[in-house]
PDB file of C-alpha atoms in Angstrom:
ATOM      1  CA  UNK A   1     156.212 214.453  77.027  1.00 37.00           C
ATOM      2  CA  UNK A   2     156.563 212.233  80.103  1.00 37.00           C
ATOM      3  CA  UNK A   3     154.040 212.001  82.290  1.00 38.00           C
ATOM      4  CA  UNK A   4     154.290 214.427  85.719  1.00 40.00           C
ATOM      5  CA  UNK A   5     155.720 212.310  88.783  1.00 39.00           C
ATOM      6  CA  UNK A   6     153.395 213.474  91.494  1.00 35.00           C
ATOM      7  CA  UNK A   7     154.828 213.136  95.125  1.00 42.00           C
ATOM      8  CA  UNK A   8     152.960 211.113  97.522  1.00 43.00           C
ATOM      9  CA  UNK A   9     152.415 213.764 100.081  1.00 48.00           C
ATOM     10  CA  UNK A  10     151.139 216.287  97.523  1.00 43.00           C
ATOM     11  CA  UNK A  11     147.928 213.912  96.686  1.00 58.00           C
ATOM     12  CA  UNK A  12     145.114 216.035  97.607  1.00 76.00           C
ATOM     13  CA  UNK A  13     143.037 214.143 100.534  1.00 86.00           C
ATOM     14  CA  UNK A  14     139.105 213.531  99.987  1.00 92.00           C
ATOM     15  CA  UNK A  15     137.729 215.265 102.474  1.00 96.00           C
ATOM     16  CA  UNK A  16     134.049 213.560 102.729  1.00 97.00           C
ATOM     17  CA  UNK A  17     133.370 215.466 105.976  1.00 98.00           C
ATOM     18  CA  UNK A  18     134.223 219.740 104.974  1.00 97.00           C
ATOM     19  CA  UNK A  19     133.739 221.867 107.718  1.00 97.00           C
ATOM     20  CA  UNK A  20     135.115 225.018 109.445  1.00 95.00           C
ATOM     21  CA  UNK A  21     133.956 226.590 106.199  1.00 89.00           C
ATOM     22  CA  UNK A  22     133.744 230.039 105.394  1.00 83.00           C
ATOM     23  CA  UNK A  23     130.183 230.181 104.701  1.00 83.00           C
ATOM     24  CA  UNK A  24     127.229 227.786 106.139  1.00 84.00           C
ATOM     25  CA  UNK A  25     126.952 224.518 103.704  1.00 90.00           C
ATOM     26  CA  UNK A  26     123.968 221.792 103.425  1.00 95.00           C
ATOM     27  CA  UNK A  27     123.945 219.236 106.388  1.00 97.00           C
ATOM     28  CA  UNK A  28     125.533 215.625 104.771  1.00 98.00           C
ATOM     29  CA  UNK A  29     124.139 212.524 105.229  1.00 97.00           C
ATOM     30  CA  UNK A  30     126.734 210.157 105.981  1.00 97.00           C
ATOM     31  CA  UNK A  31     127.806 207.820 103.612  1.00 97.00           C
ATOM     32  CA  UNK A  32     129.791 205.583 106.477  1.00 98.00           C
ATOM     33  CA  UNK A  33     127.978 202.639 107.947  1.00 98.00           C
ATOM     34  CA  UNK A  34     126.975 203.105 111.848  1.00 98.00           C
ATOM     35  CA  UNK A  35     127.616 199.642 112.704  1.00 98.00           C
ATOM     36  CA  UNK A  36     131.017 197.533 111.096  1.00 98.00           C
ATOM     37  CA  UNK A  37     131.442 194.820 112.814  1.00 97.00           C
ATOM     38  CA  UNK A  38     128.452 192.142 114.249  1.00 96.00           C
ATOM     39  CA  UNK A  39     126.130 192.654 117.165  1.00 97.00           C
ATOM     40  CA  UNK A  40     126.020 190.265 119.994  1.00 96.00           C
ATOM     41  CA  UNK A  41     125.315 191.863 123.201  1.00 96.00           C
ATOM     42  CA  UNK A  42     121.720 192.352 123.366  1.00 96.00           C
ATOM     43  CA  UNK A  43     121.934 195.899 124.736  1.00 96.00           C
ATOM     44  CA  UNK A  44     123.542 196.829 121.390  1.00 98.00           C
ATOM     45  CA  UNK A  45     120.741 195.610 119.143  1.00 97.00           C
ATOM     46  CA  UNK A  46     118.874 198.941 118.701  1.00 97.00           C
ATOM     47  CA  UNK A  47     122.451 200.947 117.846  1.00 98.00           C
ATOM     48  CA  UNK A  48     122.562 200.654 114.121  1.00 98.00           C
ATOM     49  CA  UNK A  49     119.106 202.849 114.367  1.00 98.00           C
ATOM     50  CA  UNK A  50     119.767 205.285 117.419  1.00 98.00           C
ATOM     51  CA  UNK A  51     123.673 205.847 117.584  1.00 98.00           C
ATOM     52  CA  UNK A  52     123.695 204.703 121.410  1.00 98.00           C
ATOM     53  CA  UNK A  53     123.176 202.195 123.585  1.00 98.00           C
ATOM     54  CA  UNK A  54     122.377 201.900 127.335  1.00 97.00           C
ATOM     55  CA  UNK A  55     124.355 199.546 128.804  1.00 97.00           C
ATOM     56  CA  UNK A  56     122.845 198.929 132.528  1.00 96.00           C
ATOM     57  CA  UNK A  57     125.235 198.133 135.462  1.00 97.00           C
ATOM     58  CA  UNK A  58     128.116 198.038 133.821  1.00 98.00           C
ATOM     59  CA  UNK A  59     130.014 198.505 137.107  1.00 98.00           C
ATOM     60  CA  UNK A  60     128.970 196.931 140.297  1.00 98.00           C
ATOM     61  CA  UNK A  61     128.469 198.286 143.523  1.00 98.00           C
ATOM     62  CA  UNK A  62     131.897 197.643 145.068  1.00 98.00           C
ATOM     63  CA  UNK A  63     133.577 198.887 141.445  1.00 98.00           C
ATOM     64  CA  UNK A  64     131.502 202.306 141.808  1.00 98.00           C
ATOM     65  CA  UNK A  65     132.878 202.638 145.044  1.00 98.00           C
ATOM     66  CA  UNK A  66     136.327 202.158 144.019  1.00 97.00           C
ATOM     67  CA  UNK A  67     136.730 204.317 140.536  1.00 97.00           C
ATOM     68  CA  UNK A  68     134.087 207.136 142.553  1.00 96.00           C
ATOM     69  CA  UNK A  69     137.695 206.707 145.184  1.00 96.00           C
ATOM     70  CA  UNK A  70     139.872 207.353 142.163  1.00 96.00           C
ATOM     71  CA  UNK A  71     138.545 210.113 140.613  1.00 94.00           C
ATOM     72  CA  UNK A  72     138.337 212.220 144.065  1.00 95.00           C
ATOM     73  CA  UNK A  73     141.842 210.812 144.553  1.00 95.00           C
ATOM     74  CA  UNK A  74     142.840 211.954 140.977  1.00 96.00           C
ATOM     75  CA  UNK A  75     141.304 215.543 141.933  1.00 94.00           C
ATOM     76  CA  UNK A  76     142.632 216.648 144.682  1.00 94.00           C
ATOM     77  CA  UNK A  77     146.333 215.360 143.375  1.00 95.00           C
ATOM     78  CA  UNK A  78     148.237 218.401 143.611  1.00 94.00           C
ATOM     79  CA  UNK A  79     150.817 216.985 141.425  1.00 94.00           C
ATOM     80  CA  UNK A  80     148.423 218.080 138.669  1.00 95.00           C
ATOM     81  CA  UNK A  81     147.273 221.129 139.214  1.00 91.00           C
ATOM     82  CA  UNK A  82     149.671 222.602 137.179  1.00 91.00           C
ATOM     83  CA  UNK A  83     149.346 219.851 134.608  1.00 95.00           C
ATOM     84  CA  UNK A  84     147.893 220.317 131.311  1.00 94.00           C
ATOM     85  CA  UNK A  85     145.667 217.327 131.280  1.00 96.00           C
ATOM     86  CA  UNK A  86     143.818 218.806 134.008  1.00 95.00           C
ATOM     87  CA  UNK A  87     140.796 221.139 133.001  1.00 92.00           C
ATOM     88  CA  UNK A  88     139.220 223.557 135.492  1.00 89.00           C
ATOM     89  CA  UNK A  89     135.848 225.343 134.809  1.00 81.00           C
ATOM     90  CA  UNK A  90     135.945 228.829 133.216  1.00 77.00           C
ATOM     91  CA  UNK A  91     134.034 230.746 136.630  1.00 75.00           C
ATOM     92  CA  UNK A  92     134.236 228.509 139.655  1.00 77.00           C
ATOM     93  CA  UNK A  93     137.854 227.366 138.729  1.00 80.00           C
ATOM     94  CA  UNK A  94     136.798 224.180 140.143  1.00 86.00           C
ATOM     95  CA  UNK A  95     138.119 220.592 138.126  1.00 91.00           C
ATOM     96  CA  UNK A  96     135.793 220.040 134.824  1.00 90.00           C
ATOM     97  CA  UNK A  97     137.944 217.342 133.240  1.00 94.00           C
ATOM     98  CA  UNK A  98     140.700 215.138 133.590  1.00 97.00           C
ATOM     99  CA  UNK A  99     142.653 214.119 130.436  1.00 97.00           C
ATOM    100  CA  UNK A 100     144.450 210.791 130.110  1.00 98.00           C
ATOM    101  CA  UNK A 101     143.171 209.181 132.361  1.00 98.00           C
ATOM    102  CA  UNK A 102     144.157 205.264 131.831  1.00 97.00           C
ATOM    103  CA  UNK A 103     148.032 206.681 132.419  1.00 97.00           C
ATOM    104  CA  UNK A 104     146.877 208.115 135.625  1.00 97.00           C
ATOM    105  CA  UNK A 105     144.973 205.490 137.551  1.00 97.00           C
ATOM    106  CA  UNK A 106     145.949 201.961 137.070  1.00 97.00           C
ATOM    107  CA  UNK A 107     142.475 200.734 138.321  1.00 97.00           C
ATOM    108  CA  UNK A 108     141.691 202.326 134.526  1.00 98.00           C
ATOM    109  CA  UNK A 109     143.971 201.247 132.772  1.00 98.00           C
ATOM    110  CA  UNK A 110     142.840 197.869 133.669  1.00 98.00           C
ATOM    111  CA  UNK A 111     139.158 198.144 133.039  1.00 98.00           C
ATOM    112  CA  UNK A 112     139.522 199.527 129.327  1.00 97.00           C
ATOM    113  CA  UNK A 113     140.916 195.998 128.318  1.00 96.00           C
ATOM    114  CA  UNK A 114     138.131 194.397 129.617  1.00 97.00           C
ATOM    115  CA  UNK A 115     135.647 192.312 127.209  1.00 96.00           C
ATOM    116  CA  UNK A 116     132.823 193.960 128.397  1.00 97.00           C
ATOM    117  CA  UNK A 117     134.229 197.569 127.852  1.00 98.00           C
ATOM    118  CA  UNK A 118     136.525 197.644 125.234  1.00 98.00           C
ATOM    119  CA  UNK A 119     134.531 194.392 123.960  1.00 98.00           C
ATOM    120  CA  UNK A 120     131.434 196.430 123.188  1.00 98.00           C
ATOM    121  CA  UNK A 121     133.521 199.045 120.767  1.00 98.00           C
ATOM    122  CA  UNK A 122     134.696 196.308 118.789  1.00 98.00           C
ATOM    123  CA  UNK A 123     131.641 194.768 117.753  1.00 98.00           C
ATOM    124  CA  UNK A 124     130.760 198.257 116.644  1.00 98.00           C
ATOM    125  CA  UNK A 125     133.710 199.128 114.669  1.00 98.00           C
ATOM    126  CA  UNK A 126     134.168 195.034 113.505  1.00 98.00           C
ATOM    127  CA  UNK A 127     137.892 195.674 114.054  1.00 98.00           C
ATOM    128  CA  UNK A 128     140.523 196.203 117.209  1.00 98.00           C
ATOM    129  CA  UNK A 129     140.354 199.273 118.585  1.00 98.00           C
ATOM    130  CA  UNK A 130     142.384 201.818 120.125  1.00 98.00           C
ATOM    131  CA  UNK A 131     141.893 204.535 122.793  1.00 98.00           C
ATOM    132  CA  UNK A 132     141.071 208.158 121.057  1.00 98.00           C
ATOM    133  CA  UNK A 133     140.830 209.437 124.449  1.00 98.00           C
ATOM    134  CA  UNK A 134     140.402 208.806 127.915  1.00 98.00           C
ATOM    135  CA  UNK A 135     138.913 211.446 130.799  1.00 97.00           C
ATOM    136  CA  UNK A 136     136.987 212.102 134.019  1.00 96.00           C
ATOM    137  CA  UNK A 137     134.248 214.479 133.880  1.00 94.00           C
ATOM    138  CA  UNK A 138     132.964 216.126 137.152  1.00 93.00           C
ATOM    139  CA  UNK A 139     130.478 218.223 137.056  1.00 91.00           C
ATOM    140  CA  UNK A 140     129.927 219.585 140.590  1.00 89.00           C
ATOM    141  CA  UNK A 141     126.606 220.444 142.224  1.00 91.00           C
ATOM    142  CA  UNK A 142     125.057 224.048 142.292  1.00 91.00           C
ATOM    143  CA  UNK A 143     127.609 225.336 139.702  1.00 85.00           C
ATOM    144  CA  UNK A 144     128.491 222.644 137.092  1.00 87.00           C
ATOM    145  CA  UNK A 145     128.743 223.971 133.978  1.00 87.00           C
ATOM    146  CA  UNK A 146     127.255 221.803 130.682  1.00 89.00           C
ATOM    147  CA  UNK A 147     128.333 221.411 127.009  1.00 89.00           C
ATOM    148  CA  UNK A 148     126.463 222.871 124.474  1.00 93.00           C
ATOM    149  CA  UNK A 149     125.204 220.650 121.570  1.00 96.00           C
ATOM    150  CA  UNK A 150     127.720 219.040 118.913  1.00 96.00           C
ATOM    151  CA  UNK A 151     129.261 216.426 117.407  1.00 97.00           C
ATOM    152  CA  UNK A 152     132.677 214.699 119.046  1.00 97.00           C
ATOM    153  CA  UNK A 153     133.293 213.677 115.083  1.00 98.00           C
ATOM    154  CA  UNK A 154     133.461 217.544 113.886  1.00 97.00           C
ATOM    155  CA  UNK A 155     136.136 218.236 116.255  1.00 96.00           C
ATOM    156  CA  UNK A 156     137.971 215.251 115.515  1.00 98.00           C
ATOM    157  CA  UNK A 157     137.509 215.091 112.181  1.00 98.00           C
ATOM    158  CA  UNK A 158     138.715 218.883 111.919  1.00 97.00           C
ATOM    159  CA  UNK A 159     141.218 219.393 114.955  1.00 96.00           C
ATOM    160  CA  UNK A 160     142.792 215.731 114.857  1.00 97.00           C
ATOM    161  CA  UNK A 161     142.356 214.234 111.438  1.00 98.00           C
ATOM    162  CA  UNK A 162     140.261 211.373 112.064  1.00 98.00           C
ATOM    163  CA  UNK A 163     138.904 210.205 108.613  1.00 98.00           C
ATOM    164  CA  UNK A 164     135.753 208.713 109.399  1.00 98.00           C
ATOM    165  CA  UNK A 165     133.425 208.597 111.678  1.00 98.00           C
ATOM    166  CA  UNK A 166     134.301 204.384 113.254  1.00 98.00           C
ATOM    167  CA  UNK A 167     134.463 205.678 116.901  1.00 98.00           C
ATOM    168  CA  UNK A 168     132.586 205.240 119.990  1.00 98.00           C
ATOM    169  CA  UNK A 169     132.269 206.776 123.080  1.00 98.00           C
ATOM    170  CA  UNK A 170     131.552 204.930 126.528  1.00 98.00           C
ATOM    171  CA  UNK A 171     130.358 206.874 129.383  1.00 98.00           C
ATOM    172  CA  UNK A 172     130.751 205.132 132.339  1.00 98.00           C
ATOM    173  CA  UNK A 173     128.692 206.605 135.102  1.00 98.00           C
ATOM    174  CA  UNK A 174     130.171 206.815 139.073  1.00 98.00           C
ATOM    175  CA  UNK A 175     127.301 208.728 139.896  1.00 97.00           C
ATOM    176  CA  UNK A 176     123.399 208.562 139.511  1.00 97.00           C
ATOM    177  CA  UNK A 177     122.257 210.503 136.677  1.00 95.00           C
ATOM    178  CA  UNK A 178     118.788 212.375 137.281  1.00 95.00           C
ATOM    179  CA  UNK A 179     116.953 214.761 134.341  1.00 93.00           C
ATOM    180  CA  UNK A 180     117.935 217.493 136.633  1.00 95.00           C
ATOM    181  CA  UNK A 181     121.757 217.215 137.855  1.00 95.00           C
ATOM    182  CA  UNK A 182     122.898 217.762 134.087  1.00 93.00           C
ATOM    183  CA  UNK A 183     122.695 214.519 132.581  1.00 95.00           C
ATOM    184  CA  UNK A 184     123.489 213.669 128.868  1.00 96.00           C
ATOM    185  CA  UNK A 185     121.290 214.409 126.205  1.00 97.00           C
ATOM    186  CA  UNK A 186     121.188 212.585 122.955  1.00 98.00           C
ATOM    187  CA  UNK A 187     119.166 212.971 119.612  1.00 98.00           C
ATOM    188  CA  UNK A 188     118.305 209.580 118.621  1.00 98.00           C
ATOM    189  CA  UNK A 189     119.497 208.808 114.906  1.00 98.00           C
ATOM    190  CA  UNK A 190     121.194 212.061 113.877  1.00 98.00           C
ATOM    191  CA  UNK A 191     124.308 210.214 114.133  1.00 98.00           C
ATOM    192  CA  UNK A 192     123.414 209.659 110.214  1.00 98.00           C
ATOM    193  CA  UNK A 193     123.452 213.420 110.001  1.00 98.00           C
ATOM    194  CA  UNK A 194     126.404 215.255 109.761  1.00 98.00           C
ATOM    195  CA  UNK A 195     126.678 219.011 110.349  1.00 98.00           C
ATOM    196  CA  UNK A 196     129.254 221.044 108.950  1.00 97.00           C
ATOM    197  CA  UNK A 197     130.184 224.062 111.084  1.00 95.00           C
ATOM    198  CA  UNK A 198     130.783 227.872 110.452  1.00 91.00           C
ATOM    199  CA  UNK A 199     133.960 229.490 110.783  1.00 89.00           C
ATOM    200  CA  UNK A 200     138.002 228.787 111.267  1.00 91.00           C
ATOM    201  CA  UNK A 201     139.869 227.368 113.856  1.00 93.00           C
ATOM    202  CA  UNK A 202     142.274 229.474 115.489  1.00 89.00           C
ATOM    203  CA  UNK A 203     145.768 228.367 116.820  1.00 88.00           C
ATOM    204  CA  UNK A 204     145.786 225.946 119.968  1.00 83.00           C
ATOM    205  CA  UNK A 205     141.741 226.162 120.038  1.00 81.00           C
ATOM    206  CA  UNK A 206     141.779 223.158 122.175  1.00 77.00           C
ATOM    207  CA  UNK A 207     142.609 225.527 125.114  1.00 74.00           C
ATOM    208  CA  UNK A 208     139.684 227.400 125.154  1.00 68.00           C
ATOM    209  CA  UNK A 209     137.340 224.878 123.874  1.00 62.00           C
ATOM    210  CA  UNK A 210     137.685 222.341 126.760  1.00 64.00           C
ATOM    211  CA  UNK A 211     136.771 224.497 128.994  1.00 55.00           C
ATOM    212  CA  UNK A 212     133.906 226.230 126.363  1.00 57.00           C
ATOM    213  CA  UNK A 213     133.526 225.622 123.022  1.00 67.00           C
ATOM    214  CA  UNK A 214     132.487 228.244 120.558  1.00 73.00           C
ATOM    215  CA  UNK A 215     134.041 227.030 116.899  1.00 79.00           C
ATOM    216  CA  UNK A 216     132.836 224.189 115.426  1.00 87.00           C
ATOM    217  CA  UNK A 217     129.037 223.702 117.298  1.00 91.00           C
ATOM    218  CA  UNK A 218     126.619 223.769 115.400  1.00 95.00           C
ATOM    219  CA  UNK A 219     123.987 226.329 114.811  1.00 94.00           C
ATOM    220  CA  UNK A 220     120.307 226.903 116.471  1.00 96.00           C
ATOM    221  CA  UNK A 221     118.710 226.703 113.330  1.00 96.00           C
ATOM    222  CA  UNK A 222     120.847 223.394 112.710  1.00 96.00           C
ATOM    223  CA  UNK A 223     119.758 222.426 116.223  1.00 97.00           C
ATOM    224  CA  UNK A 224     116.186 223.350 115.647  1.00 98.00           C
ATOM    225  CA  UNK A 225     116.225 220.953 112.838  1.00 97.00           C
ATOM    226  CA  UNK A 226     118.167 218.198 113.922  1.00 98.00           C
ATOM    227  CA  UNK A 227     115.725 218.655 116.852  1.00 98.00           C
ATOM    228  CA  UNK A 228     112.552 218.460 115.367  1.00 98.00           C
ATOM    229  CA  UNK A 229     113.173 215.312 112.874  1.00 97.00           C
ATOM    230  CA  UNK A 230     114.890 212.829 115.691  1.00 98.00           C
ATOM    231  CA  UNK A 231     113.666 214.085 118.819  1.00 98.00           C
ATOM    232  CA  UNK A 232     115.937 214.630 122.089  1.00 98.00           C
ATOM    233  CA  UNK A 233     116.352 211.352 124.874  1.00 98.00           C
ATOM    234  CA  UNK A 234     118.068 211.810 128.002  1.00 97.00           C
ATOM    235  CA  UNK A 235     120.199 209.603 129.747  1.00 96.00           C
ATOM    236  CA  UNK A 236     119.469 208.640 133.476  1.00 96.00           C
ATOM    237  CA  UNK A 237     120.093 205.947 135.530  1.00 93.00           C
ATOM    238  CA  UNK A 238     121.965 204.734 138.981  1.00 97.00           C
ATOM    239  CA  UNK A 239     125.824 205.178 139.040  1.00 98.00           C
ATOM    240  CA  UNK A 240     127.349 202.202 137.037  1.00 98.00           C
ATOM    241  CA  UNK A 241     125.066 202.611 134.279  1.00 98.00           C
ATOM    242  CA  UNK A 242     127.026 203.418 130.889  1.00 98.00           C
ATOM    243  CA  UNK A 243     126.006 204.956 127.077  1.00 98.00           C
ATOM    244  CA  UNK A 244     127.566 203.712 124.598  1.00 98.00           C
ATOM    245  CA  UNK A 245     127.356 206.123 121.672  1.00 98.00           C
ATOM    246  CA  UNK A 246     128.175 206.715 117.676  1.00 98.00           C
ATOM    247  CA  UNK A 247     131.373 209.638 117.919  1.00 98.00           C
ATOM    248  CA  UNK A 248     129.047 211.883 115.164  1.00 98.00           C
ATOM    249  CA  UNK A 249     125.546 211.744 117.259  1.00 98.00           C
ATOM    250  CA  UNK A 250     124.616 214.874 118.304  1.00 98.00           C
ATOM    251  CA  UNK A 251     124.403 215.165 121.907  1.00 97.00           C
ATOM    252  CA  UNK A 252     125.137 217.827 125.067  1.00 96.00           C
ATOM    253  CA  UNK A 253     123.727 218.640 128.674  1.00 95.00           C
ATOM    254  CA  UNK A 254     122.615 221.263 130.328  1.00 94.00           C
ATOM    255  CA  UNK A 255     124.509 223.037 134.052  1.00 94.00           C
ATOM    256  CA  UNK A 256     123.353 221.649 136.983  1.00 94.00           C
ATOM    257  CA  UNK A 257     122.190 223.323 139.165  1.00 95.00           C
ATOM    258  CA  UNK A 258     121.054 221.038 141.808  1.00 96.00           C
ATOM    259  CA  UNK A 259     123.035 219.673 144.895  1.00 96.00           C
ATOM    260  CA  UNK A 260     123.371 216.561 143.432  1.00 96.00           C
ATOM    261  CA  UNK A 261     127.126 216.168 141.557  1.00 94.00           C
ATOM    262  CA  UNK A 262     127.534 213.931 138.686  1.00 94.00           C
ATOM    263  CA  UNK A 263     130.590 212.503 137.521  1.00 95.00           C
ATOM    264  CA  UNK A 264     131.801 210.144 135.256  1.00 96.00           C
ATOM    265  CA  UNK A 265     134.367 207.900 133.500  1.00 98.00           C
ATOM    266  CA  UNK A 266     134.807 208.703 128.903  1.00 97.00           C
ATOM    267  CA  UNK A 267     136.691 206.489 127.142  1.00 98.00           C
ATOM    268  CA  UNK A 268     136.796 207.261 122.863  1.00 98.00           C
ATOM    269  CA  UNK A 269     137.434 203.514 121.272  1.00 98.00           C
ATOM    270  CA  UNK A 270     138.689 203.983 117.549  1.00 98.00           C
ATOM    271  CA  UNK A 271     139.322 201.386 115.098  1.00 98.00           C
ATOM    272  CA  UNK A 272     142.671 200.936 114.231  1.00 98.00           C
ATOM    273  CA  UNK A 273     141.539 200.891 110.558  1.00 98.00           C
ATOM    274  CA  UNK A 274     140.593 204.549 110.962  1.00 98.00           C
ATOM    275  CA  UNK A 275     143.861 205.984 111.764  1.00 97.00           C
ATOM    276  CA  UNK A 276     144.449 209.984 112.673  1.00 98.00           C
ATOM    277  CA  UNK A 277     146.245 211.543 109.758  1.00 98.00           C
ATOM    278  CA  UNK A 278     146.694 215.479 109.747  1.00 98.00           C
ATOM    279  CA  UNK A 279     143.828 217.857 110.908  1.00 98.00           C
ATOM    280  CA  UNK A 280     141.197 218.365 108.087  1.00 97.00           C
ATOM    281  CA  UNK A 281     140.300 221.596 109.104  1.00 96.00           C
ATOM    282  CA  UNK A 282     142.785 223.150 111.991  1.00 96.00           C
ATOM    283  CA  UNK A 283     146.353 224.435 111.887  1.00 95.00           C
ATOM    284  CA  UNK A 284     148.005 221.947 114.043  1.00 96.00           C
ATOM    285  CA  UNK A 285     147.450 219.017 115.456  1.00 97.00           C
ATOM    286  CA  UNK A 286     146.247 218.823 119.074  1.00 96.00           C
ATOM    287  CA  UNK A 287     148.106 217.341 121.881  1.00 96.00           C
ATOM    288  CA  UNK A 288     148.172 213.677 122.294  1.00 97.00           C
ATOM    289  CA  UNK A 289     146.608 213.902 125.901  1.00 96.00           C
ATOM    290  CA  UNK A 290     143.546 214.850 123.803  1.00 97.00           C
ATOM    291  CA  UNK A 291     143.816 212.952 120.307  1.00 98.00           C
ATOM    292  CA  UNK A 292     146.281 209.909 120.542  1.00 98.00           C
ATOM    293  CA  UNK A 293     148.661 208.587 117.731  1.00 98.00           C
ATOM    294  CA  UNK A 294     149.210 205.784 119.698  1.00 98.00           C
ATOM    295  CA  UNK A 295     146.944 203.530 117.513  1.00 98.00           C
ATOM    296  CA  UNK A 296     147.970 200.055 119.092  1.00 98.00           C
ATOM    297  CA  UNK A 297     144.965 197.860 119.962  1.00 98.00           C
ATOM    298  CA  UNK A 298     143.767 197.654 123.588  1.00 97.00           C
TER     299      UNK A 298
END
């Protein structure tokens, strides 16, 4: 009998990262390495342990100054209010994120191809990279609203297909971070942890989940744990500052509260070797705004 030709596109993937299952499944220690490539900025030398990096004073003075000119710029454009790549918070209606971000301000687009930005992700990853994503958060004074503990790698991994976890985030802060205006939290090290999540994505999640995200965060008791074996740091500092960090730590922040608004500038580096391919665990795949195919190197 000859052998059964087997199309290409009917190879069952290896999934090494399962989630969105139906019931709750054992936490996975990840088999990927944190750091690819080779470390030679000295803020970078503790990132292979911790899954971040402060990076002080990234951005000088003047440079706050202009991107903090930008973003209010970008804001009150009202050629985007009805756009999609612009995210308002659920109550106050007020602007929580703005997608794509490098296509919108040119003063961006410029600074992600810089050595000391775009240089930092690829002695991570030890390959070119691309840009995942780009955004502006704001998070407003008195009424900001926080995100709730997860891992950027379980959404992308499930909603956008990305096979591994060789992507970094860089939050660039245009505003002083205190531990009271909302600032991010990290857990130092879980990025060698990776939680699977309960439950199924419905249709265009993405909708609701950028402005709240209920599928695919992790539970308390996940929390609890993850909380109690690494510990929780917080990231503060004067506007400028930046945290570099592994795309599968587990991290969030709490509302603010407090007069003081915080804003800043996310760009998601991946390598090029670590391509999108179809969602793992989701219907369809998300909009490009949010996960781009565009894979060539910046």
């Amino acid at each position: 009998m000859l052998p059964q030709t087997i199309e290409r596109d009917e190879v069952e993937r290896i999934d090494r990262y399962p989630t969105r299952t139906g019931a709750r499944t054992a936490h996975i220690e990840r088999p990927d390495p944190t750091v690819w490539g080779r470390i030679e900025s000295e803020e970078l030398t503790t990132f292979d342990r911790d899954g971040f990096a402060v990076v002080e004073d990234l951005l000088g003075p003047d440079e706050v100054a202009l991107f903090g000119a930008e973003i209010s710029r970008l804001a009150a454009d009202p050629a985007l209010a009805e756009d999609d790549r612009l995210i308002v918070e659920k109550a106050s209606r007020r602007v929580r994120s703005i997608f794509e971000v490098h296509k919108l301000s040119g003063a961006v687009a410029d600074l992600v191809r810089e050595s000391r930005v775009a240089g930092l992700a690829r002695q991570v990853l030890g390959s070119e990279v691309y840009l995942h994503q780009t955004r502006i958060n704001y998070m407003p004074g008195f009424r900001g609203t926080g995100f709730y503990w997860h891992s950027d790698f379980e959404t992308w991994h499930a909603e956008d297909g990305m096979p591994s976890p060789r992507a970094v985030s860089l939050s660039i802060a245009l505003t002083d971070n205190h531990p009271v205006n909302g600032s991010l939290m990290v857990m130092p090290g879980s990025h060698r942890t990776f939680v699977p999540c309960h439950g199924s994505t419905p249709a265009e999640h993405y909708r609701e989940s950028l402005q709240e995200q209920e599928i695919g965060v992790p539970s308390t008791d996940d929390i609890a744990t993850l909380a109690s074996k690494y510990g929780i740091m917080q990231f503060t500092g004067r506007a400028g500052s930046a945290l570099l960090f592994d795309s599968n730590i587990m991290h969030g922040s709490s509302n603010n509260i407090t007069p003081f608004p915080r804003s800043n500038i996310f760009l998601v580096f991946n390598s090029v070797e670590n391509a999108l391919e179809e969602p793992f665990a989701a219907p369809a795949r998300r909009p490009t705004y949010i996960g781009s195919r565009d894979f060539t190197p910046v």
